[in-house]
């Protein structure tokens, strides 16, 4: 059991709660390895509402449900729902809550998850609300860091390259800010540094933060967490191409480093393919943890651990 009905933000995830989710995740991983599936949720229906493009999040939630023998119902674009007719988020969620035992939703609107959770009579999971938050991804990221580094405190984490609009960076930085001794450096183009409000929030927790307009930082770094530059954020195509070439992690940048290299994916240009063979390149392992983590969240929010 978790001390909340719905997961909206990584700010809900205290170290004690994270520890419990990790314990359940380990159990779910054992189920996958030893039996493949469990009937833990065979009496439950999970609604997956994805109104923005998704591959890993949607598929891993579907796989998590099937591993626990839960039924699933889907809506994968706003065109498949009455949104196109002008229906509100609140009304749709009230209806879907009557069809299911738990709802997972991704939506382009910042703050839509909070609106939906308030309207829902059943547990609700934020699968990403615009550029705001992605709390389940932050748990996967933290689980990966813990598995490889053995701790979530006293870390130097480098975030790049779009810390302004990346919901994954927002959620993971907020989660890690709850642990003592962490230091965060945000790299990338100055126009994509975190907002002043975000930096103030992180520093209020005691986390030391700095920003640097540079493509690589490895000295004294424990974790490098990168995401893609988004072409749509640049008004000048030539400027985007210049930045895309500049802000890219190359094998030579990290071949002598033991920093854990993570990326929530999809990867576009931010990490050179030849980095994949390095022992500290963990982004594909990171995504594999998505299924047991989301199994744990579904079971815990449904009180079936």
PDB file of C-alpha atoms in Angstrom:
ATOM      1  CA  UNK A   1       0.000   0.000   0.000  1.00  0.00           C
ATOM      2  CA  UNK A   2       1.088   3.563  -0.711  1.00  0.00           C
ATOM      3  CA  UNK A   3       0.005   6.575   1.368  1.00  0.00           C
ATOM      4  CA  UNK A   4      -1.783   8.175  -1.583  1.00  0.00           C
ATOM      5  CA  UNK A   5      -4.538   7.103  -3.942  1.00  0.00           C
ATOM      6  CA  UNK A   6      -2.997   8.548  -7.121  1.00  0.00           C
ATOM      7  CA  UNK A   7       0.515   9.291  -8.398  1.00  0.00           C
ATOM      8  CA  UNK A   8       0.652  12.752  -9.955  1.00  0.00           C
ATOM      9  CA  UNK A   9       4.098  14.150  -9.124  1.00  0.00           C
ATOM     10  CA  UNK A  10       7.482  12.868  -8.021  1.00  0.00           C
ATOM     11  CA  UNK A  11       7.251  15.280  -5.080  1.00  0.00           C
ATOM     12  CA  UNK A  12       4.959  12.652  -3.508  1.00  0.00           C
ATOM     13  CA  UNK A  13       7.842  10.173  -3.458  1.00  0.00           C
ATOM     14  CA  UNK A  14       9.681  10.419  -0.156  1.00  0.00           C
ATOM     15  CA  UNK A  15      12.747   8.227   0.476  1.00  0.00           C
ATOM     16  CA  UNK A  16      10.621   5.844   2.573  1.00  0.00           C
ATOM     17  CA  UNK A  17       8.063   5.493  -0.207  1.00  0.00           C
ATOM     18  CA  UNK A  18      10.795   4.970  -2.799  1.00  0.00           C
ATOM     19  CA  UNK A  19      12.338   2.272  -0.614  1.00  0.00           C
ATOM     20  CA  UNK A  20       8.982   0.464  -0.448  1.00  0.00           C
ATOM     21  CA  UNK A  21       8.413   0.754  -4.212  1.00  0.00           C
ATOM     22  CA  UNK A  22      11.911  -0.641  -4.826  1.00  0.00           C
ATOM     23  CA  UNK A  23      11.135  -3.588  -2.523  1.00  0.00           C
ATOM     24  CA  UNK A  24       7.959  -4.370  -4.460  1.00  0.00           C
ATOM     25  CA  UNK A  25       9.793  -3.883  -7.769  1.00  0.00           C
ATOM     26  CA  UNK A  26      12.383  -6.476  -6.739  1.00  0.00           C
ATOM     27  CA  UNK A  27       9.528  -8.898  -6.021  1.00  0.00           C
ATOM     28  CA  UNK A  28       7.969  -8.178  -9.409  1.00  0.00           C
ATOM     29  CA  UNK A  29      11.287  -8.722 -11.135  1.00  0.00           C
ATOM     30  CA  UNK A  30      11.496 -12.118  -9.422  1.00  0.00           C
ATOM     31  CA  UNK A  31       8.034 -12.960 -10.756  1.00  0.00           C
ATOM     32  CA  UNK A  32       9.180 -12.151 -14.296  1.00  0.00           C
ATOM     33  CA  UNK A  33      12.358 -14.213 -13.963  1.00  0.00           C
ATOM     34  CA  UNK A  34      10.895 -17.213 -12.148  1.00  0.00           C
ATOM     35  CA  UNK A  35       7.322 -17.518 -13.442  1.00  0.00           C
ATOM     36  CA  UNK A  36       6.807 -14.973 -16.187  1.00  0.00           C
ATOM     37  CA  UNK A  37       3.356 -14.036 -14.920  1.00  0.00           C
ATOM     38  CA  UNK A  38       1.275 -13.801 -11.760  1.00  0.00           C
ATOM     39  CA  UNK A  39      -2.488 -13.718 -11.217  1.00  0.00           C
ATOM     40  CA  UNK A  40      -2.138 -10.898  -8.672  1.00  0.00           C
ATOM     41  CA  UNK A  41      -4.387  -8.524 -10.656  1.00  0.00           C
ATOM     42  CA  UNK A  42      -6.499 -11.030 -12.558  1.00  0.00           C
ATOM     43  CA  UNK A  43      -9.678  -9.407 -11.209  1.00  0.00           C
ATOM     44  CA  UNK A  44      -8.683  -5.863 -12.244  1.00  0.00           C
ATOM     45  CA  UNK A  45      -9.089  -3.727 -15.376  1.00  0.00           C
ATOM     46  CA  UNK A  46      -6.505  -1.059 -16.217  1.00  0.00           C
ATOM     47  CA  UNK A  47      -7.434   1.872 -18.463  1.00  0.00           C
ATOM     48  CA  UNK A  48      -4.567   3.199 -20.594  1.00  0.00           C
ATOM     49  CA  UNK A  49      -5.367   6.646 -21.995  1.00  0.00           C
ATOM     50  CA  UNK A  50      -2.581   7.998 -24.195  1.00  0.00           C
ATOM     51  CA  UNK A  51      -3.427  11.283 -25.890  1.00  0.00           C
ATOM     52  CA  UNK A  52       0.210  12.015 -26.795  1.00  0.00           C
ATOM     53  CA  UNK A  53       2.607   9.713 -28.688  1.00  0.00           C
ATOM     54  CA  UNK A  54       4.180   7.004 -26.531  1.00  0.00           C
ATOM     55  CA  UNK A  55       6.127   3.813 -27.079  1.00  0.00           C
ATOM     56  CA  UNK A  56       7.958   2.784 -23.900  1.00  0.00           C
ATOM     57  CA  UNK A  57       5.462   4.098 -21.353  1.00  0.00           C
ATOM     58  CA  UNK A  58       2.378   2.679 -23.026  1.00  0.00           C
ATOM     59  CA  UNK A  59       3.932  -0.666 -23.946  1.00  0.00           C
ATOM     60  CA  UNK A  60       5.559  -1.188 -20.552  1.00  0.00           C
ATOM     61  CA  UNK A  61       2.293  -0.456 -18.728  1.00  0.00           C
ATOM     62  CA  UNK A  62       0.545  -2.903 -21.050  1.00  0.00           C
ATOM     63  CA  UNK A  63       3.254  -5.503 -20.430  1.00  0.00           C
ATOM     64  CA  UNK A  64       3.062  -4.856 -16.678  1.00  0.00           C
ATOM     65  CA  UNK A  65      -0.690  -5.430 -16.757  1.00  0.00           C
ATOM     66  CA  UNK A  66      -0.328  -8.645 -18.739  1.00  0.00           C
ATOM     67  CA  UNK A  67       2.428  -9.929 -16.435  1.00  0.00           C
ATOM     68  CA  UNK A  68      -0.100  -9.567 -13.590  1.00  0.00           C
ATOM     69  CA  UNK A  69      -2.987 -10.952 -15.708  1.00  0.00           C
ATOM     70  CA  UNK A  70      -5.007  -7.747 -15.531  1.00  0.00           C
ATOM     71  CA  UNK A  71      -7.383  -6.773 -18.287  1.00  0.00           C
ATOM     72  CA  UNK A  72      -6.722  -3.567 -20.219  1.00  0.00           C
ATOM     73  CA  UNK A  73      -8.804  -1.027 -22.114  1.00  0.00           C
ATOM     74  CA  UNK A  74      -7.258   1.625 -24.384  1.00  0.00           C
ATOM     75  CA  UNK A  75      -7.631   5.030 -25.941  1.00  0.00           C
ATOM     76  CA  UNK A  76      -4.505   6.057 -27.843  1.00  0.00           C
ATOM     77  CA  UNK A  77      -5.351   9.454 -29.329  1.00  0.00           C
ATOM     78  CA  UNK A  78      -7.822  12.235 -28.691  1.00  0.00           C
ATOM     79  CA  UNK A  79      -9.472  11.321 -31.983  1.00  0.00           C
ATOM     80  CA  UNK A  80     -10.551   7.992 -30.466  1.00  0.00           C
ATOM     81  CA  UNK A  81     -12.483   9.745 -27.682  1.00  0.00           C
ATOM     82  CA  UNK A  82     -15.129  12.420 -27.272  1.00  0.00           C
ATOM     83  CA  UNK A  83     -12.398  15.031 -26.715  1.00  0.00           C
ATOM     84  CA  UNK A  84     -12.875  15.753 -30.412  1.00  0.00           C
ATOM     85  CA  UNK A  85     -16.499  16.619 -29.635  1.00  0.00           C
ATOM     86  CA  UNK A  86     -15.478  18.978 -26.852  1.00  0.00           C
ATOM     87  CA  UNK A  87     -15.757  16.657 -23.843  1.00  0.00           C
ATOM     88  CA  UNK A  88     -13.782  17.779 -20.792  1.00  0.00           C
ATOM     89  CA  UNK A  89     -11.006  15.794 -19.118  1.00  0.00           C
ATOM     90  CA  UNK A  90     -13.123  15.578 -15.968  1.00  0.00           C
ATOM     91  CA  UNK A  91     -16.115  14.045 -17.736  1.00  0.00           C
ATOM     92  CA  UNK A  92     -14.029  11.527 -19.659  1.00  0.00           C
ATOM     93  CA  UNK A  93     -12.214  10.419 -16.502  1.00  0.00           C
ATOM     94  CA  UNK A  94     -15.482  10.012 -14.586  1.00  0.00           C
ATOM     95  CA  UNK A  95     -16.745   7.748 -17.356  1.00  0.00           C
ATOM     96  CA  UNK A  96     -13.538   5.704 -17.662  1.00  0.00           C
ATOM     97  CA  UNK A  97     -13.366   5.290 -13.872  1.00  0.00           C
ATOM     98  CA  UNK A  98     -16.671   3.465 -14.149  1.00  0.00           C
ATOM     99  CA  UNK A  99     -15.120   0.993 -16.585  1.00  0.00           C
ATOM    100  CA  UNK A 100     -11.848   0.296 -14.782  1.00  0.00           C
ATOM    101  CA  UNK A 101     -10.043  -0.162 -11.475  1.00  0.00           C
ATOM    102  CA  UNK A 102      -7.109   2.174 -12.203  1.00  0.00           C
ATOM    103  CA  UNK A 103      -6.341   4.758 -14.893  1.00  0.00           C
ATOM    104  CA  UNK A 104      -3.018   5.651 -16.526  1.00  0.00           C
ATOM    105  CA  UNK A 105      -3.113   8.813 -18.632  1.00  0.00           C
ATOM    106  CA  UNK A 106      -0.722  10.780 -20.841  1.00  0.00           C
ATOM    107  CA  UNK A 107      -1.930  14.164 -22.032  1.00  0.00           C
ATOM    108  CA  UNK A 108      -0.319  17.186 -23.697  1.00  0.00           C
ATOM    109  CA  UNK A 109      -1.790  19.687 -21.244  1.00  0.00           C
ATOM    110  CA  UNK A 110       0.420  20.830 -18.368  1.00  0.00           C
ATOM    111  CA  UNK A 111      -1.482  20.045 -15.163  1.00  0.00           C
ATOM    112  CA  UNK A 112      -3.958  17.669 -16.809  1.00  0.00           C
ATOM    113  CA  UNK A 113      -2.937  14.847 -14.470  1.00  0.00           C
ATOM    114  CA  UNK A 114      -3.994  16.793 -11.391  1.00  0.00           C
ATOM    115  CA  UNK A 115      -7.345  17.615 -12.989  1.00  0.00           C
ATOM    116  CA  UNK A 116      -7.900  13.969 -13.939  1.00  0.00           C
ATOM    117  CA  UNK A 117      -6.867  12.558 -10.568  1.00  0.00           C
ATOM    118  CA  UNK A 118      -9.273  14.891  -8.783  1.00  0.00           C
ATOM    119  CA  UNK A 119     -12.129  13.727 -11.017  1.00  0.00           C
ATOM    120  CA  UNK A 120     -11.347  10.011 -10.722  1.00  0.00           C
ATOM    121  CA  UNK A 121     -13.049   7.663  -8.278  1.00  0.00           C
ATOM    122  CA  UNK A 122     -10.314   5.073  -8.870  1.00  0.00           C
ATOM    123  CA  UNK A 123      -6.513   5.336  -8.506  1.00  0.00           C
ATOM    124  CA  UNK A 124      -4.841   7.417 -11.201  1.00  0.00           C
ATOM    125  CA  UNK A 125      -1.267   7.413 -12.543  1.00  0.00           C
ATOM    126  CA  UNK A 126       0.267  10.328 -14.419  1.00  0.00           C
ATOM    127  CA  UNK A 127       1.916   8.911 -17.536  1.00  0.00           C
ATOM    128  CA  UNK A 128       3.196  12.365 -18.522  1.00  0.00           C
ATOM    129  CA  UNK A 129       1.361  15.699 -18.571  1.00  0.00           C
ATOM    130  CA  UNK A 130       2.870  17.898 -21.246  1.00  0.00           C
ATOM    131  CA  UNK A 131       6.258  19.301 -20.285  1.00  0.00           C
ATOM    132  CA  UNK A 132       5.397  19.154 -16.594  1.00  0.00           C
ATOM    133  CA  UNK A 133       6.086  15.771 -14.962  1.00  0.00           C
ATOM    134  CA  UNK A 134       6.598  12.062 -15.617  1.00  0.00           C
ATOM    135  CA  UNK A 135       6.742  10.493 -12.136  1.00  0.00           C
ATOM    136  CA  UNK A 136       6.793   6.833 -13.152  1.00  0.00           C
ATOM    137  CA  UNK A 137       9.823   7.516 -15.359  1.00  0.00           C
ATOM    138  CA  UNK A 138      11.573   9.124 -12.391  1.00  0.00           C
ATOM    139  CA  UNK A 139      11.071   5.953 -10.337  1.00  0.00           C
ATOM    140  CA  UNK A 140      12.553   3.864 -13.156  1.00  0.00           C
ATOM    141  CA  UNK A 141      15.484   6.271 -13.377  1.00  0.00           C
ATOM    142  CA  UNK A 142      16.051   6.238  -9.617  1.00  0.00           C
ATOM    143  CA  UNK A 143      15.802   2.439  -9.535  1.00  0.00           C
ATOM    144  CA  UNK A 144      18.444   2.234 -12.269  1.00  0.00           C
ATOM    145  CA  UNK A 145      20.752   4.591 -10.386  1.00  0.00           C
ATOM    146  CA  UNK A 146      20.283   2.627  -7.164  1.00  0.00           C
ATOM    147  CA  UNK A 147      20.964  -0.706  -8.875  1.00  0.00           C
ATOM    148  CA  UNK A 148      24.198   0.594 -10.402  1.00  0.00           C
ATOM    149  CA  UNK A 149      25.449   3.056  -7.769  1.00  0.00           C
ATOM    150  CA  UNK A 150      23.972   1.557  -4.600  1.00  0.00           C
ATOM    151  CA  UNK A 151      22.630   4.878  -3.341  1.00  0.00           C
ATOM    152  CA  UNK A 152      20.493   7.894  -4.187  1.00  0.00           C
ATOM    153  CA  UNK A 153      22.297  10.399  -1.979  1.00  0.00           C
ATOM    154  CA  UNK A 154      25.643  12.193  -2.244  1.00  0.00           C
ATOM    155  CA  UNK A 155      25.560  12.066  -6.041  1.00  0.00           C
ATOM    156  CA  UNK A 156      26.670  14.562  -8.661  1.00  0.00           C
ATOM    157  CA  UNK A 157      24.116  14.343 -11.463  1.00  0.00           C
ATOM    158  CA  UNK A 158      24.523  16.104 -14.804  1.00  0.00           C
ATOM    159  CA  UNK A 159      21.283  16.806 -16.689  1.00  0.00           C
ATOM    160  CA  UNK A 160      21.172  17.824 -20.365  1.00  0.00           C
ATOM    161  CA  UNK A 161      20.269  18.998 -22.893  1.00  0.00           C
ATOM    162  CA  UNK A 162      16.743  20.426 -22.508  1.00  0.00           C
ATOM    163  CA  UNK A 163      16.143  20.887 -18.800  1.00  0.00           C
ATOM    164  CA  UNK A 164      13.519  23.565 -19.393  1.00  0.00           C
ATOM    165  CA  UNK A 165      10.886  21.417 -21.081  1.00  0.00           C
ATOM    166  CA  UNK A 166      11.803  17.822 -20.241  1.00  0.00           C
ATOM    167  CA  UNK A 167       9.190  16.280 -17.944  1.00  0.00           C
ATOM    168  CA  UNK A 168      11.587  13.413 -17.223  1.00  0.00           C
ATOM    169  CA  UNK A 169      14.287  15.805 -15.986  1.00  0.00           C
ATOM    170  CA  UNK A 170      11.722  17.743 -13.946  1.00  0.00           C
ATOM    171  CA  UNK A 171      10.513  14.599 -12.192  1.00  0.00           C
ATOM    172  CA  UNK A 172      13.891  12.963 -11.574  1.00  0.00           C
ATOM    173  CA  UNK A 173      15.499  16.159 -10.264  1.00  0.00           C
ATOM    174  CA  UNK A 174      12.570  16.658  -7.869  1.00  0.00           C
ATOM    175  CA  UNK A 175      12.829  13.070  -6.669  1.00  0.00           C
ATOM    176  CA  UNK A 176      16.596  13.220  -6.107  1.00  0.00           C
ATOM    177  CA  UNK A 177      16.303  16.601  -4.374  1.00  0.00           C
ATOM    178  CA  UNK A 178      14.715  14.758  -1.453  1.00  0.00           C
ATOM    179  CA  UNK A 179      18.019  12.976  -0.759  1.00  0.00           C
ATOM    180  CA  UNK A 180      20.861  14.636   1.111  1.00  0.00           C
ATOM    181  CA  UNK A 181      24.169  15.659  -0.402  1.00  0.00           C
ATOM    182  CA  UNK A 182      23.103  15.633  -4.040  1.00  0.00           C
ATOM    183  CA  UNK A 183      24.504  18.133  -6.514  1.00  0.00           C
ATOM    184  CA  UNK A 184      22.932  18.876  -9.897  1.00  0.00           C
ATOM    185  CA  UNK A 185      24.534  20.497 -12.929  1.00  0.00           C
ATOM    186  CA  UNK A 186      22.334  21.366 -15.904  1.00  0.00           C
ATOM    187  CA  UNK A 187      24.163  21.596 -19.237  1.00  0.00           C
ATOM    188  CA  UNK A 188      23.001  22.592 -22.702  1.00  0.00           C
ATOM    189  CA  UNK A 189      22.021  25.754 -24.560  1.00  0.00           C
ATOM    190  CA  UNK A 190      21.328  28.641 -22.180  1.00  0.00           C
ATOM    191  CA  UNK A 191      17.812  29.025 -23.597  1.00  0.00           C
ATOM    192  CA  UNK A 192      17.033  25.498 -22.344  1.00  0.00           C
ATOM    193  CA  UNK A 193      18.302  25.840 -18.766  1.00  0.00           C
ATOM    194  CA  UNK A 194      15.723  25.065 -16.045  1.00  0.00           C
ATOM    195  CA  UNK A 195      13.395  27.893 -15.124  1.00  0.00           C
ATOM    196  CA  UNK A 196      14.349  30.109 -12.203  1.00  0.00           C
ATOM    197  CA  UNK A 197      11.332  28.718 -10.358  1.00  0.00           C
ATOM    198  CA  UNK A 198      12.569  25.160 -10.832  1.00  0.00           C
ATOM    199  CA  UNK A 199      16.076  25.998  -9.628  1.00  0.00           C
ATOM    200  CA  UNK A 200      14.678  27.819  -6.593  1.00  0.00           C
ATOM    201  CA  UNK A 201      12.503  24.815  -5.756  1.00  0.00           C
ATOM    202  CA  UNK A 202      15.435  22.401  -5.964  1.00  0.00           C
ATOM    203  CA  UNK A 203      17.784  24.620  -3.979  1.00  0.00           C
ATOM    204  CA  UNK A 204      15.151  25.113  -1.264  1.00  0.00           C
ATOM    205  CA  UNK A 205      15.509  21.390  -0.545  1.00  0.00           C
ATOM    206  CA  UNK A 206      19.233  21.826   0.072  1.00  0.00           C
ATOM    207  CA  UNK A 207      20.363  20.623  -3.354  1.00  0.00           C
ATOM    208  CA  UNK A 208      23.265  22.534  -4.878  1.00  0.00           C
ATOM    209  CA  UNK A 209      22.432  23.470  -8.487  1.00  0.00           C
ATOM    210  CA  UNK A 210      24.393  25.131 -11.261  1.00  0.00           C
ATOM    211  CA  UNK A 211      23.967  25.678 -15.000  1.00  0.00           C
ATOM    212  CA  UNK A 212      26.644  25.521 -17.702  1.00  0.00           C
ATOM    213  CA  UNK A 213      26.398  26.216 -21.409  1.00  0.00           C
ATOM    214  CA  UNK A 214      28.607  23.320 -22.477  1.00  0.00           C
ATOM    215  CA  UNK A 215      28.070  19.934 -24.152  1.00  0.00           C
ATOM    216  CA  UNK A 216      29.971  17.622 -21.791  1.00  0.00           C
ATOM    217  CA  UNK A 217      30.880  17.421 -18.113  1.00  0.00           C
ATOM    218  CA  UNK A 218      32.390  14.244 -16.633  1.00  0.00           C
ATOM    219  CA  UNK A 219      34.881  15.180 -13.896  1.00  0.00           C
ATOM    220  CA  UNK A 220      33.546  14.133 -10.503  1.00  0.00           C
ATOM    221  CA  UNK A 221      30.221  13.131 -12.038  1.00  0.00           C
ATOM    222  CA  UNK A 222      28.265  10.058 -10.890  1.00  0.00           C
ATOM    223  CA  UNK A 223      25.322  10.149 -13.314  1.00  0.00           C
ATOM    224  CA  UNK A 224      24.872  11.712 -16.765  1.00  0.00           C
ATOM    225  CA  UNK A 225      21.199  12.007 -17.724  1.00  0.00           C
ATOM    226  CA  UNK A 226      20.535  13.270 -21.251  1.00  0.00           C
ATOM    227  CA  UNK A 227      17.545  13.937 -23.449  1.00  0.00           C
ATOM    228  CA  UNK A 228      17.183  15.145 -27.012  1.00  0.00           C
ATOM    229  CA  UNK A 229      17.067  18.691 -28.284  1.00  0.00           C
ATOM    230  CA  UNK A 230      13.651  19.366 -29.789  1.00  0.00           C
ATOM    231  CA  UNK A 231      13.697  20.980 -33.221  1.00  0.00           C
ATOM    232  CA  UNK A 232      10.316  22.578 -32.640  1.00  0.00           C
ATOM    233  CA  UNK A 233      11.821  24.689 -29.821  1.00  0.00           C
ATOM    234  CA  UNK A 234      14.169  26.488 -32.242  1.00  0.00           C
ATOM    235  CA  UNK A 235      12.849  29.241 -34.492  1.00  0.00           C
ATOM    236  CA  UNK A 236      15.984  29.110 -36.648  1.00  0.00           C
ATOM    237  CA  UNK A 237      16.626  25.768 -38.382  1.00  0.00           C
ATOM    238  CA  UNK A 238      20.330  26.589 -38.853  1.00  0.00           C
ATOM    239  CA  UNK A 239      20.679  27.332 -35.130  1.00  0.00           C
ATOM    240  CA  UNK A 240      19.061  24.003 -34.302  1.00  0.00           C
ATOM    241  CA  UNK A 241      21.480  22.133 -36.575  1.00  0.00           C
ATOM    242  CA  UNK A 242      24.454  23.908 -34.976  1.00  0.00           C
ATOM    243  CA  UNK A 243      23.243  23.028 -31.488  1.00  0.00           C
ATOM    244  CA  UNK A 244      22.436  19.454 -32.449  1.00  0.00           C
ATOM    245  CA  UNK A 245      26.029  18.910 -33.536  1.00  0.00           C
ATOM    246  CA  UNK A 246      27.427  20.667 -30.464  1.00  0.00           C
ATOM    247  CA  UNK A 247      25.299  19.084 -27.749  1.00  0.00           C
ATOM    248  CA  UNK A 248      26.022  15.420 -28.280  1.00  0.00           C
ATOM    249  CA  UNK A 249      27.789  12.893 -26.077  1.00  0.00           C
ATOM    250  CA  UNK A 250      30.579  11.090 -27.941  1.00  0.00           C
ATOM    251  CA  UNK A 251      32.452   7.949 -26.921  1.00  0.00           C
ATOM    252  CA  UNK A 252      35.716   9.872 -26.468  1.00  0.00           C
ATOM    253  CA  UNK A 253      33.956  12.142 -23.967  1.00  0.00           C
ATOM    254  CA  UNK A 254      33.176   9.315 -21.557  1.00  0.00           C
ATOM    255  CA  UNK A 255      35.441   6.368 -22.369  1.00  0.00           C
ATOM    256  CA  UNK A 256      37.562   7.071 -19.263  1.00  0.00           C
ATOM    257  CA  UNK A 257      34.591   7.953 -17.046  1.00  0.00           C
ATOM    258  CA  UNK A 258      32.640   5.662 -14.732  1.00  0.00           C
ATOM    259  CA  UNK A 259      29.616   7.986 -14.692  1.00  0.00           C
ATOM    260  CA  UNK A 260      26.370   6.097 -15.258  1.00  0.00           C
ATOM    261  CA  UNK A 261      24.906   7.232 -18.594  1.00  0.00           C
ATOM    262  CA  UNK A 262      21.103   7.379 -18.763  1.00  0.00           C
ATOM    263  CA  UNK A 263      18.537   8.576 -21.291  1.00  0.00           C
ATOM    264  CA  UNK A 264      14.741   8.209 -20.969  1.00  0.00           C
ATOM    265  CA  UNK A 265      14.643   7.689 -24.762  1.00  0.00           C
ATOM    266  CA  UNK A 266      13.833   8.044 -27.576  1.00  0.00           C
ATOM    267  CA  UNK A 267      17.407   8.808 -28.531  1.00  0.00           C
ATOM    268  CA  UNK A 268      17.775  11.062 -31.536  1.00  0.00           C
ATOM    269  CA  UNK A 269      21.221  12.690 -31.634  1.00  0.00           C
ATOM    270  CA  UNK A 270      22.094  13.322 -27.999  1.00  0.00           C
ATOM    271  CA  UNK A 271      24.204  10.169 -27.511  1.00  0.00           C
ATOM    272  CA  UNK A 272      26.448   8.742 -30.214  1.00  0.00           C
ATOM    273  CA  UNK A 273      25.673   5.103 -31.025  1.00  0.00           C
ATOM    274  CA  UNK A 274      29.259   4.070 -30.296  1.00  0.00           C
ATOM    275  CA  UNK A 275      28.665   4.946 -26.622  1.00  0.00           C
ATOM    276  CA  UNK A 276      26.304   1.954 -26.390  1.00  0.00           C
ATOM    277  CA  UNK A 277      29.131  -0.556 -25.956  1.00  0.00           C
ATOM    278  CA  UNK A 278      30.568   1.167 -22.885  1.00  0.00           C
ATOM    279  CA  UNK A 279      29.908  -0.693 -19.609  1.00  0.00           C
ATOM    280  CA  UNK A 280      28.436   2.411 -17.977  1.00  0.00           C
ATOM    281  CA  UNK A 281      25.933   3.068 -20.794  1.00  0.00           C
ATOM    282  CA  UNK A 282      22.770   1.897 -19.029  1.00  0.00           C
ATOM    283  CA  UNK A 283      19.897   3.418 -21.000  1.00  0.00           C
ATOM    284  CA  UNK A 284      18.656   0.126 -22.450  1.00  0.00           C
ATOM    285  CA  UNK A 285      18.862  -1.536 -19.041  1.00  0.00           C
ATOM    286  CA  UNK A 286      17.061   1.533 -17.703  1.00  0.00           C
ATOM    287  CA  UNK A 287      14.134   1.019 -20.053  1.00  0.00           C
ATOM    288  CA  UNK A 288      13.960  -2.708 -19.198  1.00  0.00           C
ATOM    289  CA  UNK A 289      13.202  -1.772 -15.590  1.00  0.00           C
ATOM    290  CA  UNK A 290      10.020  -0.088 -16.799  1.00  0.00           C
ATOM    291  CA  UNK A 291       7.955  -3.265 -16.602  1.00  0.00           C
ATOM    292  CA  UNK A 292       8.746  -4.384 -13.013  1.00  0.00           C
ATOM    293  CA  UNK A 293       8.541  -0.799 -11.716  1.00  0.00           C
ATOM    294  CA  UNK A 294       5.138  -0.279 -13.306  1.00  0.00           C
ATOM    295  CA  UNK A 295       3.982  -3.697 -12.115  1.00  0.00           C
ATOM    296  CA  UNK A 296       4.914  -2.552  -8.611  1.00  0.00           C
ATOM    297  CA  UNK A 297       3.015   0.718  -8.957  1.00  0.00           C
ATOM    298  CA  UNK A 298      -0.134  -0.919 -10.307  1.00  0.00           C
ATOM    299  CA  UNK A 299      -0.141  -3.527  -7.549  1.00  0.00           C
ATOM    300  CA  UNK A 300       0.663  -1.047  -4.775  1.00  0.00           C
ATOM    301  CA  UNK A 301      -1.985   1.494  -5.780  1.00  0.00           C
ATOM    302  CA  UNK A 302      -4.540  -1.311  -5.991  1.00  0.00           C
ATOM    303  CA  UNK A 303      -3.523  -2.637  -2.565  1.00  0.00           C
ATOM    304  CA  UNK A 304      -2.475  -6.024  -3.958  1.00  0.00           C
ATOM    305  CA  UNK A 305       1.187  -6.370  -2.959  1.00  0.00           C
TER     306      UNK A 305
END
